[in-house]
Short mmCIF file of C-alpha atoms and ligand atoms in Angstrom, two decimals:
data_model
loop_
_atom_site.label_atom_id
_atom_site.label_comp_id
_atom_site.label_asym_id
_atom_site.label_seq_id
_atom_site.Cartn_x
_atom_site.Cartn_y
_atom_site.Cartn_z
CA MET A 1 -1.18 107.85 90.69
CA LEU A 2 -4.56 108.36 89.77
CA LYS A 3 -5.80 108.27 85.94
CA PHE A 4 -8.40 110.10 84.37
CA PRO A 5 -11.10 107.54 83.03
CA GLY A 6 -13.10 107.16 79.86
CA ILE A 7 -12.94 109.77 77.04
CA ILE A 8 -16.09 111.48 77.19
CA ILE A 9 -17.44 111.32 80.62
CA ASN A 10 -16.81 115.04 82.21
CA LYS A 11 -13.87 115.19 79.34
CA HIS A 12 -12.74 118.02 77.49
CA ILE A 13 -13.54 116.88 73.70
CA LEU A 14 -12.27 118.92 70.81
CA LEU A 15 -14.45 118.14 67.92
CA ALA A 16 -12.53 119.26 64.82
CA VAL A 17 -14.82 119.16 61.47
CA SER A 18 -13.10 119.14 57.93
CA GLY A 19 -15.00 119.96 54.64
CA GLY A 20 -17.33 117.33 53.49
CA ILE A 21 -21.13 116.87 53.25
CA ALA A 22 -20.98 114.89 56.54
CA ALA A 23 -20.28 117.83 58.57
CA TYR A 24 -23.85 118.19 59.31
CA LYS A 25 -23.71 114.76 60.80
CA SER A 26 -21.05 116.36 63.14
CA ALA A 27 -23.89 118.85 64.69
CA GLU A 28 -25.55 115.65 65.89
CA LEU A 29 -22.38 114.49 67.33
CA VAL A 30 -21.94 117.57 69.57
CA ARG A 31 -25.30 116.92 71.06
CA LEU A 32 -24.25 113.45 71.52
CA LEU A 33 -21.31 113.86 73.63
CA ARG A 34 -22.72 116.75 75.54
CA LYS A 35 -25.66 114.33 76.74
CA GLN A 36 -22.90 112.04 78.00
CA GLY A 37 -21.28 114.68 79.99
CA ALA A 38 -18.55 116.14 77.86
CA GLU A 39 -17.45 119.48 77.38
CA VAL A 40 -17.34 120.25 73.73
CA ARG A 41 -15.08 122.75 72.18
CA VAL A 42 -15.47 122.65 67.87
CA VAL A 43 -12.87 123.66 65.25
CA MET A 44 -14.06 124.12 62.01
CA THR A 45 -12.01 124.18 58.73
CA ARG A 46 -12.89 126.93 56.06
CA SER A 47 -14.49 124.68 53.93
CA ALA A 48 -16.25 122.93 56.71
CA MET A 49 -17.86 126.11 57.24
CA GLN A 50 -19.29 126.08 53.79
CA PHE A 51 -21.27 123.09 54.39
CA VAL A 52 -22.48 124.04 58.05
CA SER A 53 -22.74 127.62 59.79
CA PRO A 54 -20.28 127.94 63.03
CA LEU A 55 -23.27 129.03 64.76
CA THR A 56 -24.68 125.83 64.63
CA PHE A 57 -21.92 124.34 66.38
CA GLN A 58 -21.68 127.25 68.61
CA ALA A 59 -25.17 127.03 69.60
CA LEU A 60 -25.21 123.23 70.11
CA SER A 61 -21.80 123.07 71.95
CA GLY A 62 -22.31 126.25 74.38
CA ASN A 63 -18.98 127.48 73.27
CA PRO A 64 -17.46 130.10 70.21
CA VAL A 65 -16.26 128.05 67.10
CA HIS A 66 -12.43 128.09 66.67
CA SER A 67 -11.31 128.52 62.80
CA GLU A 68 -8.55 130.77 62.45
CA LEU A 69 -5.11 129.53 63.40
CA LEU A 70 -3.82 133.30 63.62
CA ASP A 71 -7.22 135.06 64.93
CA GLU A 72 -6.33 137.88 67.40
CA ASN A 73 -9.47 137.18 69.40
CA GLN A 74 -9.44 133.64 69.62
CA GLU A 75 -5.56 133.81 70.17
CA TYR A 76 -6.28 136.04 73.18
CA ALA A 77 -8.90 133.93 74.49
CA MET A 78 -7.45 130.53 73.94
CA GLY A 79 -4.45 130.14 71.61
CA HIS A 80 -4.13 126.80 69.71
CA ILE A 81 -1.61 125.68 71.96
CA ASN A 82 -3.80 126.08 74.93
CA LEU A 83 -6.79 124.56 72.90
CA ALA A 84 -4.53 121.57 72.36
CA ARG A 85 -3.57 121.07 76.05
CA TRP A 86 -7.40 121.57 77.12
CA ALA A 87 -8.39 118.76 75.09
CA ASP A 88 -8.71 115.28 76.65
CA ALA A 89 -9.30 113.60 73.26
CA LEU A 90 -9.36 115.23 69.71
CA ILE A 91 -11.92 113.95 67.32
CA ILE A 92 -11.85 114.44 63.36
CA ALA A 93 -15.34 114.29 62.19
CA PRO A 94 -15.73 114.43 59.39
CA ALA A 95 -12.17 113.78 58.11
CA THR A 96 -11.68 114.24 54.84
CA ALA A 97 -9.00 112.96 52.37
CA ASN A 98 -7.08 115.99 52.39
CA THR A 99 -7.13 116.58 56.19
CA ILE A 100 -5.91 113.06 56.69
CA ALA A 101 -3.08 113.51 54.21
CA LYS A 102 -2.10 116.45 56.02
CA CYS A 103 -2.06 115.09 59.41
CA SER A 104 -0.42 111.55 58.02
CA HIS A 105 2.41 113.95 56.71
CA GLY A 106 2.68 116.38 59.77
CA LEU A 107 1.57 119.59 57.78
CA ALA A 108 0.49 122.93 59.95
CA ASP A 109 -1.01 125.11 57.83
CA ASP A 110 -4.38 125.37 59.42
CA LEU A 111 -5.60 125.48 62.94
CA LEU A 112 -7.16 121.60 62.63
CA SER A 113 -4.08 120.17 61.28
CA THR A 114 -1.96 122.27 63.77
CA LEU A 115 -4.08 120.98 66.64
CA TYR A 116 -3.50 117.74 65.44
CA LEU A 117 0.60 118.23 65.83
CA ALA A 118 0.05 120.08 69.03
CA THR A 119 -2.16 117.87 70.98
CA THR A 120 -0.69 115.04 73.07
CA CYS A 121 -4.36 113.40 73.94
CA PRO A 122 -5.88 110.52 72.07
CA VAL A 123 -6.77 111.30 68.42
CA TYR A 124 -10.07 109.60 66.65
CA VAL A 125 -10.35 110.28 63.34
CA ALA A 126 -13.92 109.50 61.32
CA PRO A 127 -13.48 109.51 57.48
CA ALA A 128 -15.78 111.02 54.80
CA MET A 129 -14.92 111.05 51.29
CA ASN A 130 -15.90 109.77 47.94
CA GLN A 131 -15.51 105.82 47.61
CA ALA A 132 -12.66 106.29 44.76
CA MET A 133 -10.80 108.55 46.88
CA TRP A 134 -10.98 106.06 50.02
CA HIS A 135 -9.90 103.56 47.88
CA LYS A 136 -6.92 105.44 46.41
CA ALA A 137 -3.59 103.52 47.60
CA ILE A 138 -2.24 106.93 48.88
CA THR A 139 -5.19 107.28 51.25
CA GLN A 140 -5.10 104.08 52.42
CA GLU A 141 -1.15 104.82 52.67
CA ASN A 142 -2.06 108.02 54.99
CA ILE A 143 -4.44 105.98 56.90
CA GLN A 144 -2.00 103.16 57.79
CA LYS A 145 0.46 105.90 58.47
CA LEU A 146 -1.84 107.70 61.38
CA LYS A 147 -2.76 104.12 62.64
CA ARG A 148 0.89 103.63 63.37
CA HIS A 149 1.05 106.88 65.00
CA GLY A 150 -1.73 105.75 67.57
CA VAL A 151 -4.81 107.18 65.61
CA THR A 152 -7.73 105.40 66.23
CA ILE A 153 -10.06 104.81 62.67
CA ILE A 154 -13.77 105.03 63.34
CA GLY A 155 -15.65 103.72 60.19
CA PRO A 156 -15.95 104.73 57.17
CA GLU A 157 -19.19 102.60 56.43
CA THR A 158 -20.27 101.67 52.94
CA GLY A 159 -23.67 102.94 51.25
CA ASP A 160 -25.00 105.31 49.14
CA GLN A 161 -22.96 108.39 48.83
CA ALA A 162 -23.88 112.51 48.52
CA CYS A 163 -21.88 111.84 45.05
CA GLY A 164 -24.43 109.63 43.78
CA GLU A 165 -22.00 106.38 43.81
CA THR A 166 -22.08 103.66 46.13
CA GLY A 167 -19.33 102.34 48.29
CA PHE A 168 -17.24 103.01 51.46
CA GLY A 169 -16.65 106.20 52.35
CA ARG A 170 -20.26 107.49 54.18
CA MET A 171 -18.86 108.91 57.73
CA SER A 172 -20.04 106.52 60.51
CA GLU A 173 -23.47 108.06 62.09
CA PRO A 174 -23.04 110.11 64.76
CA ASP A 175 -24.34 107.48 67.37
CA GLU A 176 -22.26 104.84 66.23
CA ILE A 177 -18.84 106.97 66.77
CA CYS A 178 -20.54 107.90 70.14
CA ARG A 179 -20.87 104.36 71.26
CA ARG A 180 -17.10 103.54 69.71
CA LEU A 181 -15.94 106.41 72.18
CA MET A 182 -17.75 105.44 74.97
CA SER A 183 -16.76 101.20 74.91
CA GLU A 184 -13.02 102.58 74.69
CA PRO A 185 -11.55 100.91 77.76
CA ALA A 186 -12.02 103.61 80.77
CA ALA A 187 -8.69 103.90 82.61
CA GLN A 188 -9.22 102.33 86.21
CA CYS A 189 -9.27 106.13 87.78
CA LEU A 190 -9.47 104.43 91.38
CA LYS A 191 -7.45 101.86 90.94
CA GLY A 192 -5.55 100.48 94.23
CA LEU A 193 -8.03 102.83 96.38
CA LYS A 194 -10.55 101.97 99.01
CA VAL A 195 -13.91 103.19 98.85
CA LEU A 196 -16.26 103.17 101.78
CA ILE A 197 -20.19 103.98 100.49
CA SER A 198 -23.07 104.55 102.52
CA ALA A 199 -26.92 103.63 101.00
CA GLY A 200 -30.32 103.40 101.34
CA PRO A 201 -32.28 104.36 104.56
CA THR A 202 -32.30 104.06 107.87
CA ARG A 203 -35.20 102.73 110.36
CA GLU A 204 -35.55 103.89 113.94
CA PRO A 205 -37.85 101.75 115.59
CA LEU A 206 -40.66 103.04 117.62
CA ASP A 207 -42.03 99.65 118.89
CA PRO A 208 -41.49 96.14 118.22
CA VAL A 209 -43.48 96.33 114.93
CA ARG A 210 -43.11 100.28 113.75
CA TYR A 211 -40.42 102.33 112.68
CA ILE A 212 -39.60 105.84 111.25
CA THR A 213 -38.10 105.65 107.76
CA ASN A 214 -37.63 107.63 104.31
CA ARG A 215 -38.11 106.68 100.63
CA SER A 216 -34.60 105.84 100.06
CA SER A 217 -34.52 102.68 98.01
CA GLY A 218 -30.72 102.53 97.69
CA LYS A 219 -30.22 102.56 93.77
CA MET A 220 -27.94 105.84 93.82
CA GLY A 221 -25.62 104.25 96.44
CA TYR A 222 -25.27 100.96 94.94
CA ALA A 223 -24.78 102.30 91.42
CA LEU A 224 -21.92 104.26 93.00
CA ALA A 225 -20.67 101.10 94.60
CA ASN A 226 -20.86 99.20 91.10
CA ALA A 227 -19.03 102.17 89.33
CA ALA A 228 -16.42 102.46 91.97
CA LEU A 229 -15.60 98.43 91.58
CA LYS A 230 -15.64 99.38 87.61
CA ALA A 231 -13.07 101.98 88.24
CA GLY A 232 -10.88 99.27 89.78
CA ALA A 233 -11.49 100.33 93.87
CA LYS A 234 -12.15 98.15 96.55
CA VAL A 235 -15.44 98.58 97.76
CA THR A 236 -17.35 98.62 101.55
CA LEU A 237 -20.87 99.31 101.09
CA VAL A 238 -22.40 100.06 104.64
CA SER A 239 -26.15 99.41 103.63
CA GLY A 240 -29.48 99.88 105.14
CA PRO A 241 -32.53 97.95 104.21
CA VAL A 242 -33.00 97.58 100.79
CA ALA A 243 -34.24 95.04 98.11
CA LEU A 244 -31.19 95.31 95.72
CA ALA A 245 -28.86 92.74 94.88
CA ALA A 246 -25.78 93.27 96.73
CA PRO A 247 -22.84 94.18 93.87
CA ASP A 248 -20.29 91.45 93.25
CA ASN A 249 -16.83 91.87 94.67
CA ALA A 250 -18.19 94.29 97.19
CA ASP A 251 -18.10 93.61 101.09
CA ILE A 252 -21.67 94.36 102.42
CA ILE A 253 -22.41 95.59 105.92
CA SER A 254 -25.98 95.68 106.59
CA VAL A 255 -27.65 97.95 109.01
CA GLU A 256 -30.83 99.08 110.08
CA THR A 257 -30.89 102.06 112.15
CA ALA A 258 -28.97 105.49 111.87
CA ALA A 259 -26.95 104.59 115.21
CA GLN A 260 -25.75 101.26 113.50
CA MET A 261 -24.58 103.04 110.42
CA HIS A 262 -22.61 105.55 112.36
CA ALA A 263 -21.25 102.78 114.01
CA ALA A 264 -19.83 100.83 111.00
CA VAL A 265 -19.03 103.79 109.25
CA ILE A 266 -16.68 105.61 111.81
CA SER A 267 -15.09 102.14 112.77
CA LYS A 268 -14.29 102.08 108.97
CA ALA A 269 -13.65 105.19 107.62
CA ALA A 270 -10.08 105.84 108.67
CA GLU A 271 -8.97 102.98 106.80
CA TYR A 272 -10.34 104.22 103.59
CA ASP A 273 -9.33 106.56 100.51
CA ILE A 274 -12.65 107.99 100.13
CA TYR A 275 -16.16 108.11 101.83
CA ILE A 276 -19.29 108.69 99.87
CA GLY A 277 -22.56 109.27 102.15
CA ALA A 278 -25.09 108.48 99.49
CA ALA A 279 -27.69 107.01 102.54
CA ALA A 280 -30.51 108.84 103.81
CA VAL A 281 -29.93 108.76 107.62
CA ALA A 282 -32.60 109.39 109.89
CA ASP A 283 -31.90 112.99 111.38
CA TYR A 284 -33.93 112.10 113.94
CA SER A 285 -35.02 108.71 115.95
CA PRO A 286 -37.42 108.37 118.81
CA VAL A 287 -36.09 108.92 122.34
CA GLN A 288 -37.01 105.89 123.28
CA MET A 289 -37.84 102.35 121.84
CA GLU A 290 -41.11 100.78 123.62
CA GLN A 291 -40.47 97.31 124.52
CA GLU A 292 -44.14 96.67 123.58
CA LYS A 293 -46.40 97.54 120.76
CA ILE A 294 -47.87 101.04 121.39
CA LYS A 295 -51.70 100.46 121.94
CA LYS A 296 -54.17 102.95 120.43
CA GLN A 297 -55.59 105.09 122.79
CA ALA A 298 -55.64 109.15 122.42
CA GLU A 299 -57.00 110.85 119.49
CA GLN A 300 -53.42 112.50 119.54
CA SER A 301 -50.11 111.19 120.46
CA THR A 302 -46.94 112.85 120.37
CA LEU A 303 -43.42 111.42 119.67
CA THR A 304 -40.20 112.74 121.29
CA LEU A 305 -37.26 112.43 119.17
CA GLN A 306 -33.73 113.04 119.46
CA LYS A 307 -31.25 114.30 116.82
CA THR A 308 -28.83 111.42 115.70
CA ARG A 309 -25.23 111.83 115.22
CA ASP A 310 -24.23 113.18 111.78
CA ILE A 311 -21.96 110.48 110.39
CA LEU A 312 -20.72 112.72 107.18
CA ALA A 313 -19.60 115.36 109.48
CA GLU A 314 -17.97 113.05 111.99
CA VAL A 315 -15.81 111.25 109.01
CA ALA A 316 -14.50 114.92 107.97
CA GLN A 317 -13.52 115.60 111.66
CA LEU A 318 -11.26 112.25 111.58
CA THR A 319 -7.65 112.88 111.71
CA LYS A 320 -6.95 110.54 109.04
CA ARG A 321 -9.99 111.45 106.99
CA PRO A 322 -10.75 110.01 103.96
CA PHE A 323 -11.89 112.24 100.59
CA THR A 324 -15.27 113.04 101.77
CA VAL A 325 -18.47 113.54 99.69
CA GLY A 326 -22.00 113.84 101.07
CA PHE A 327 -25.36 114.07 99.40
CA ALA A 328 -27.72 116.74 99.93
CA ALA A 329 -31.48 116.12 98.82
CA GLU A 330 -33.11 119.10 98.66
CA THR A 331 -36.85 120.46 98.02
CA HIS A 332 -36.05 123.99 97.70
CA ASP A 333 -32.97 126.33 97.57
CA LEU A 334 -30.97 123.50 96.23
CA GLU A 335 -27.63 125.05 95.77
CA GLN A 336 -27.83 127.31 99.20
CA HIS A 337 -28.24 124.29 101.02
CA ALA A 338 -25.76 122.17 99.56
CA GLN A 339 -23.13 124.81 99.82
CA ASP A 340 -23.79 125.06 103.48
CA LYS A 341 -23.49 121.68 103.76
CA LEU A 342 -20.76 121.49 102.45
CA THR A 343 -18.59 124.20 104.63
CA ARG A 344 -20.56 123.24 107.56
CA LYS A 345 -19.46 119.77 107.42
CA ASN A 346 -15.92 120.51 106.03
CA LEU A 347 -16.65 118.41 102.89
CA ASP A 348 -14.43 117.65 99.89
CA MET A 349 -17.43 117.66 97.95
CA ILE A 350 -20.91 117.34 97.84
CA ALA A 351 -23.58 115.78 95.11
CA ALA A 352 -26.99 117.69 95.41
CA ASN A 353 -30.21 116.17 94.21
CA TRP A 354 -33.65 117.26 93.88
CA VAL A 355 -36.38 115.12 95.76
CA GLY A 356 -39.89 114.93 96.05
CA ARG A 357 -40.33 115.92 92.47
CA ASP A 358 -41.74 113.81 89.43
CA GLN A 359 -38.31 112.62 88.14
CA GLY A 360 -35.12 111.98 89.80
CA GLY A 361 -34.04 111.51 93.52
CA PHE A 362 -35.80 108.75 95.93
CA ASP A 363 -36.47 105.51 94.46
CA SER A 364 -36.29 106.51 90.76
CA GLU A 365 -34.09 104.93 88.07
CA GLN A 366 -32.95 108.36 87.07
CA ASN A 367 -31.28 111.27 88.78
CA ALA A 368 -29.69 114.43 88.13
CA LEU A 369 -26.59 116.19 90.39
CA GLN A 370 -25.62 119.30 91.06
CA VAL A 371 -21.83 118.78 92.39
CA PHE A 372 -20.07 121.33 94.55
CA TRP A 373 -16.85 122.26 95.56
CA LYS A 374 -14.77 124.65 97.04
CA ASN A 375 -14.57 126.96 94.06
CA GLY A 376 -16.02 124.93 91.95
CA GLN A 377 -19.09 123.17 90.67
CA LYS A 378 -20.31 120.66 88.08
CA SER A 379 -23.90 120.08 86.49
CA LEU A 380 -24.50 116.25 85.60
CA PRO A 381 -27.87 116.28 83.78
CA MET A 382 -30.76 113.57 84.35
CA THR A 383 -30.03 109.94 83.31
CA ASP A 384 -30.03 106.65 84.62
CA LYS A 385 -28.16 105.98 87.94
CA ASN A 386 -25.81 103.78 86.88
CA HIS A 387 -24.60 106.14 84.30
CA LEU A 388 -24.79 109.09 86.54
CA ALA A 389 -22.78 107.60 89.29
CA GLU A 390 -19.92 106.78 87.05
CA GLN A 391 -19.62 110.50 85.89
CA LEU A 392 -19.64 111.31 89.83
CA ILE A 393 -16.94 108.72 90.33
CA SER A 394 -15.01 110.04 87.31
CA LEU A 395 -15.55 113.39 88.95
CA ILE A 396 -14.18 112.43 92.23
CA ALA A 397 -11.51 110.79 91.01
CA GLU A 398 -10.34 114.32 88.82
CA ARG A 399 -10.84 116.26 91.98
CA MET A 400 -8.90 114.18 94.26
CA GLU A 401 -5.85 114.25 91.42
CA HIS A 402 -6.30 117.72 91.27
CA GLU A 403 -5.99 118.31 94.86
CA ARG A 404 -2.89 116.02 94.86
CA CYS A 405 -1.26 118.17 92.27
CA ASN A 406 -2.01 121.04 94.20
CA LYS A 407 -0.51 119.55 97.31
CA ASN A 408 2.56 118.45 95.36
CA THR A 409 3.03 122.00 94.16
CA ALA A 410 2.25 123.77 97.22
O1 PMT B 501 -31.56 105.47 97.40
P1 PMT B 501 -32.45 106.35 96.21
O2 PMT B 501 -34.04 105.63 96.31
O3 PMT B 501 -31.65 105.81 94.85
O4 PMT B 501 -32.30 107.78 96.43
C1 PMT B 501 -30.87 108.36 96.36
C2 PMT B 501 -31.07 109.45 97.41
C3 PMT B 501 -32.00 111.10 96.97
C4 PMT B 501 -31.36 108.93 98.65
C5 PMT B 501 -29.14 110.06 97.22
O5 PMT B 501 -29.44 110.54 95.98
C6 PMT B 501 -29.32 110.98 98.19
O6 PMT B 501 -29.44 112.68 98.11
N1 PMT B 501 -28.93 110.63 99.63
C7 PMT B 501 -28.81 111.60 100.89
C8 PMT B 501 -29.67 111.79 101.33
C9 PMT B 501 -29.84 113.03 102.62
O7 PMT B 501 -30.22 112.23 103.83
O8 PMT B 501 -29.74 114.02 102.16
P2 PMT B 501 -29.56 114.92 103.73
O9 PMT B 501 -29.33 116.26 102.61
O10 PMT B 501 -30.65 114.93 104.47
O11 PMT B 501 -28.00 114.64 104.66
C10 PMT B 501 -26.80 115.11 103.83
C11 PMT B 501 -25.56 114.11 104.26
O12 PMT B 501 -25.82 114.04 105.39
C12 PMT B 501 -26.28 112.92 103.28
O13 PMT B 501 -24.90 112.68 102.56
C13 PMT B 501 -26.15 111.97 104.43
O14 PMT B 501 -25.64 110.72 104.12
C14 PMT B 501 -25.56 112.45 105.51
N2 PMT B 501 -26.17 112.08 106.89
C15 PMT B 501 -27.03 112.84 106.98
C16 PMT B 501 -27.73 112.44 108.49
C17 PMT B 501 -26.91 111.96 109.52
N3 PMT B 501 -27.29 111.60 110.55
N4 PMT B 501 -25.92 111.60 108.98
C18 PMT B 501 -25.37 111.51 107.69
O15 PMT B 501 -24.21 110.95 107.55
#
């Protein structure tokens, strides 16, 4: 069975803010979590709202802020049980001494403490309080109790405090909390699965010295191979000519032309669980390759090209087909073209990227993807290709898990 990876990338994060001066830092935490690809919903206690306006969190998270346990409107939209179920992780930051005490004693007299009781997801607590309150034996006992119940405590740090004292009790900085969450061991979401990935350009020879190619560097496909390996998959990379180091532990099949890439992929695809077509395969190749170098003669010259075979579409036609993920490289009408390829080629998912722009796409360290599947889509904002690849791999695992569950309940 697949497990969801990590706790931020493509995840639902419930951020619970209790009433301390450090509440202002949590606004930055929302921004950082979203930057890492999380969807964030914020819950505030009444006293937290005296420090920071819910509007700040609403604007930063892009979602309404929840504060009342029995709010008719919010109960209608998403009751506290639904909110607890929605969360992949609950982060309480800042967690005041009072909130920590309530959670460790199983009290449920407001939305935050009720959510703590109702959720089954991993819980992270970032304490923030006066240093004397932190050192008080009862607070330390409460912290130990939460740890015994599986809660991860992040911080606090030492330093100057808002109350004028110095010592332990400052909430960890948002980037430190984010870093800790990112470094949580990601579950191996593709463990035991076999992934076939195509990467790089193809070269279509005109004669012994010239060829038609494109600007693909292979970086996106290689990043996907590394991300799939990290997620526990066995990976085969069918690669066009690139100047990149082969990922450790992947099987590499080096090819040059679209026909060679077609042969390599089609001969393997049925044995794999996932196929990702990240290669920029030539759509056309010369009808004939001249055996000798073409001589410069006329002022104008015409090449006759023929369509190459569509590897991606053929993989999706196989009787025993892998979960098939295509890419779409577009200079205009990105969504329309991507949706068209998704349907026409009968894909499970397509990752569309803009090409020919200043940022992202071909031969860039960074990229952004708009990912589509039947009845759904997700935007993965501009980031480095390694991070982006991890997000896409995580999304693929999620969609496969979703389809598996649908099949089982059908
Ligand atoms: O390699 P980089 O420099 O890192 O750049 C990354 C990238 C821009 C090449 C990559 O992100 C990307 O978009 N790859 C797909 C490029 C492409 O050929 O897109 P397309 O829209 O023309 O093709 C659609 C899909 O059909 C692709 O999955 C492609 O692999 C596949 N295809 C196309 C033609 C063909 N004959 N066989 C195919 O399988």
